[in-house]
């Protein structure tokens, strides 16, 4: 999960988040070249470990996709863009996540879903990496 260094508000009341700088995102990496198996395994491990951390805090990301996973020069991944994230709640909103990474329960049961939607998205990312 990406580190937050600072938050500040501009005179025009815009909010800025200062985070660590990473070189690229997983989407750009996937579109530039095929990944070797050891990288796929390492990346999937990091994604699942990051989700375990997020979910242990009671948060559902709800928009996990390759462009929301940043990559540095050491191939370390960081989950970012928590704009659609919510604290786990029995009643969640139905219109979330990018279409291609959206779990079936979001579409079928609409407001009754949990952290499993992020696991589904991770599975979609895994398939895309293959």
Tab-separated table of C-alpha atoms in Angstrom:
chain	number	residue	atom	x	y	z
A	1	UNK	CA	0.000	0.000	0.000
A	2	UNK	CA	1.379	3.389	-0.956
A	3	UNK	CA	2.746	5.543	1.875
A	4	UNK	CA	1.179	8.904	2.602
A	5	UNK	CA	3.803	11.491	3.585
A	6	UNK	CA	1.731	14.636	3.927
A	7	UNK	CA	-1.602	16.278	3.176
A	8	UNK	CA	-2.062	19.959	2.505
A	9	UNK	CA	-4.842	22.265	1.408
A	10	UNK	CA	-4.213	25.030	-1.106
A	11	UNK	CA	-5.574	28.569	-0.690
A	12	UNK	CA	-8.319	27.532	-3.144
A	13	UNK	CA	-9.143	24.627	-0.791
A	14	UNK	CA	-7.856	21.924	-3.130
A	15	UNK	CA	-6.593	18.923	-1.175
A	16	UNK	CA	-3.207	17.443	-2.087
A	17	UNK	CA	-1.806	14.106	-0.929
A	18	UNK	CA	1.968	13.735	-0.921
A	19	UNK	CA	3.065	10.132	-1.479
A	20	UNK	CA	6.231	8.295	-2.340
A	21	UNK	CA	7.224	8.483	-6.008
A	22	UNK	CA	7.151	5.255	-8.013
A	23	UNK	CA	8.274	4.828	-11.601
A	24	UNK	CA	5.237	3.374	-13.363
A	25	UNK	CA	2.051	1.383	-12.882
A	26	UNK	CA	1.239	-2.250	-13.566
A	27	UNK	CA	-0.968	-1.373	-16.553
A	28	UNK	CA	1.920	0.279	-18.400
A	29	UNK	CA	4.192	-2.618	-17.523
A	30	UNK	CA	1.687	-5.194	-18.809
A	31	UNK	CA	1.171	-3.344	-22.086
A	32	UNK	CA	4.908	-2.913	-22.698
A	33	UNK	CA	5.982	-6.586	-22.588
A	34	UNK	CA	4.967	-10.068	-21.426
A	35	UNK	CA	5.931	-10.885	-17.843
A	36	UNK	CA	8.095	-13.839	-16.882
A	37	UNK	CA	6.579	-16.374	-14.487
A	38	UNK	CA	8.723	-15.370	-11.512
A	39	UNK	CA	7.559	-11.752	-11.855
A	40	UNK	CA	3.919	-12.827	-12.109
A	41	UNK	CA	4.268	-14.873	-8.920
A	42	UNK	CA	6.061	-12.069	-7.091
A	43	UNK	CA	3.543	-9.459	-8.231
A	44	UNK	CA	0.527	-11.586	-7.284
A	45	UNK	CA	2.079	-12.270	-3.866
A	46	UNK	CA	2.522	-8.537	-3.275
A	47	UNK	CA	-1.012	-7.701	-4.415
A	48	UNK	CA	-2.517	-10.303	-2.078
A	49	UNK	CA	-0.312	-9.196	0.806
A	50	UNK	CA	-1.348	-5.581	0.238
A	51	UNK	CA	-5.019	-6.582	0.163
A	52	UNK	CA	-4.581	-8.542	3.382
A	53	UNK	CA	-3.289	-5.360	5.028
A	54	UNK	CA	-6.093	-3.192	3.622
A	55	UNK	CA	-8.798	-5.718	4.540
A	56	UNK	CA	-7.400	-6.179	8.068
A	57	UNK	CA	-8.122	-2.469	8.564
A	58	UNK	CA	-11.754	-3.071	7.560
A	59	UNK	CA	-11.376	-1.328	4.197
A	60	UNK	CA	-12.640	-2.533	0.803
A	61	UNK	CA	-10.670	-0.949	-2.081
A	62	UNK	CA	-13.447	-1.485	-4.668
A	63	UNK	CA	-11.396	-0.336	-7.685
A	64	UNK	CA	-8.380	-2.612	-7.845
A	65	UNK	CA	-6.952	-2.662	-11.379
A	66	UNK	CA	-3.465	-2.579	-12.926
A	67	UNK	CA	-3.406	1.219	-13.253
A	68	UNK	CA	-4.052	1.481	-9.480
A	69	UNK	CA	-0.983	-0.604	-8.669
A	70	UNK	CA	2.280	1.315	-8.851
A	71	UNK	CA	5.666	-0.315	-9.513
A	72	UNK	CA	9.155	0.912	-8.599
A	73	UNK	CA	12.528	0.015	-10.122
A	74	UNK	CA	12.929	-2.919	-7.667
A	75	UNK	CA	9.603	-4.435	-8.829
A	76	UNK	CA	7.935	-3.536	-5.535
A	77	UNK	CA	4.194	-2.960	-5.948
A	78	UNK	CA	2.087	-0.414	-4.084
A	79	UNK	CA	-1.712	-0.307	-4.139
A	80	UNK	CA	-2.954	3.252	-4.644
A	81	UNK	CA	-6.063	5.287	-5.525
A	82	UNK	CA	-8.371	4.683	-2.595
A	83	UNK	CA	-10.947	7.127	-3.988
A	84	UNK	CA	-13.700	4.474	-4.114
A	85	UNK	CA	-12.558	2.623	-0.985
A	86	UNK	CA	-14.995	2.276	1.899
A	87	UNK	CA	-15.061	0.864	5.390
A	88	UNK	CA	-16.786	-2.535	5.359
A	89	UNK	CA	-20.518	-2.024	5.733
A	90	UNK	CA	-23.544	-4.300	5.253
A	91	UNK	CA	-24.976	-1.790	2.747
A	92	UNK	CA	-22.489	-0.730	0.079
A	93	UNK	CA	-23.125	1.262	-3.082
A	94	UNK	CA	-23.653	-0.743	-6.236
A	95	UNK	CA	-21.831	1.295	-8.858
A	96	UNK	CA	-18.144	0.877	-8.134
A	97	UNK	CA	-14.975	-0.495	-9.706
A	98	UNK	CA	-13.875	-0.515	-13.289
A	99	UNK	CA	-16.145	-2.730	-15.392
A	100	UNK	CA	-13.576	-5.353	-16.407
A	101	UNK	CA	-12.487	-5.920	-12.797
A	102	UNK	CA	-15.985	-5.844	-11.240
A	103	UNK	CA	-17.015	-8.911	-9.235
A	104	UNK	CA	-20.316	-10.636	-10.123
A	105	UNK	CA	-21.783	-10.004	-6.669
A	106	UNK	CA	-21.596	-6.249	-7.246
A	107	UNK	CA	-23.824	-6.637	-10.295
A	108	UNK	CA	-26.045	-9.446	-8.985
A	109	UNK	CA	-26.607	-8.599	-5.323
A	110	UNK	CA	-25.825	-4.907	-5.758
A	111	UNK	CA	-25.349	-3.656	-2.174
A	112	UNK	CA	-24.407	-6.902	-0.418
A	113	UNK	CA	-20.720	-7.515	-0.992
A	114	UNK	CA	-17.526	-7.493	1.015
A	115	UNK	CA	-13.739	-7.778	0.636
A	116	UNK	CA	-14.208	-10.657	-1.799
A	117	UNK	CA	-14.776	-8.118	-4.576
A	118	UNK	CA	-11.119	-7.103	-4.246
A	119	UNK	CA	-10.055	-10.757	-4.427
A	120	UNK	CA	-12.052	-11.107	-7.665
A	121	UNK	CA	-10.272	-8.048	-9.074
A	122	UNK	CA	-6.904	-9.535	-8.070
A	123	UNK	CA	-7.869	-12.701	-9.963
A	124	UNK	CA	-8.675	-10.629	-13.049
A	125	UNK	CA	-5.281	-8.927	-12.767
A	126	UNK	CA	-3.608	-12.333	-12.385
A	127	UNK	CA	-5.297	-13.559	-15.572
A	128	UNK	CA	-4.186	-10.414	-17.371
A	129	UNK	CA	-0.582	-10.957	-16.240
A	130	UNK	CA	-0.626	-14.476	-17.689
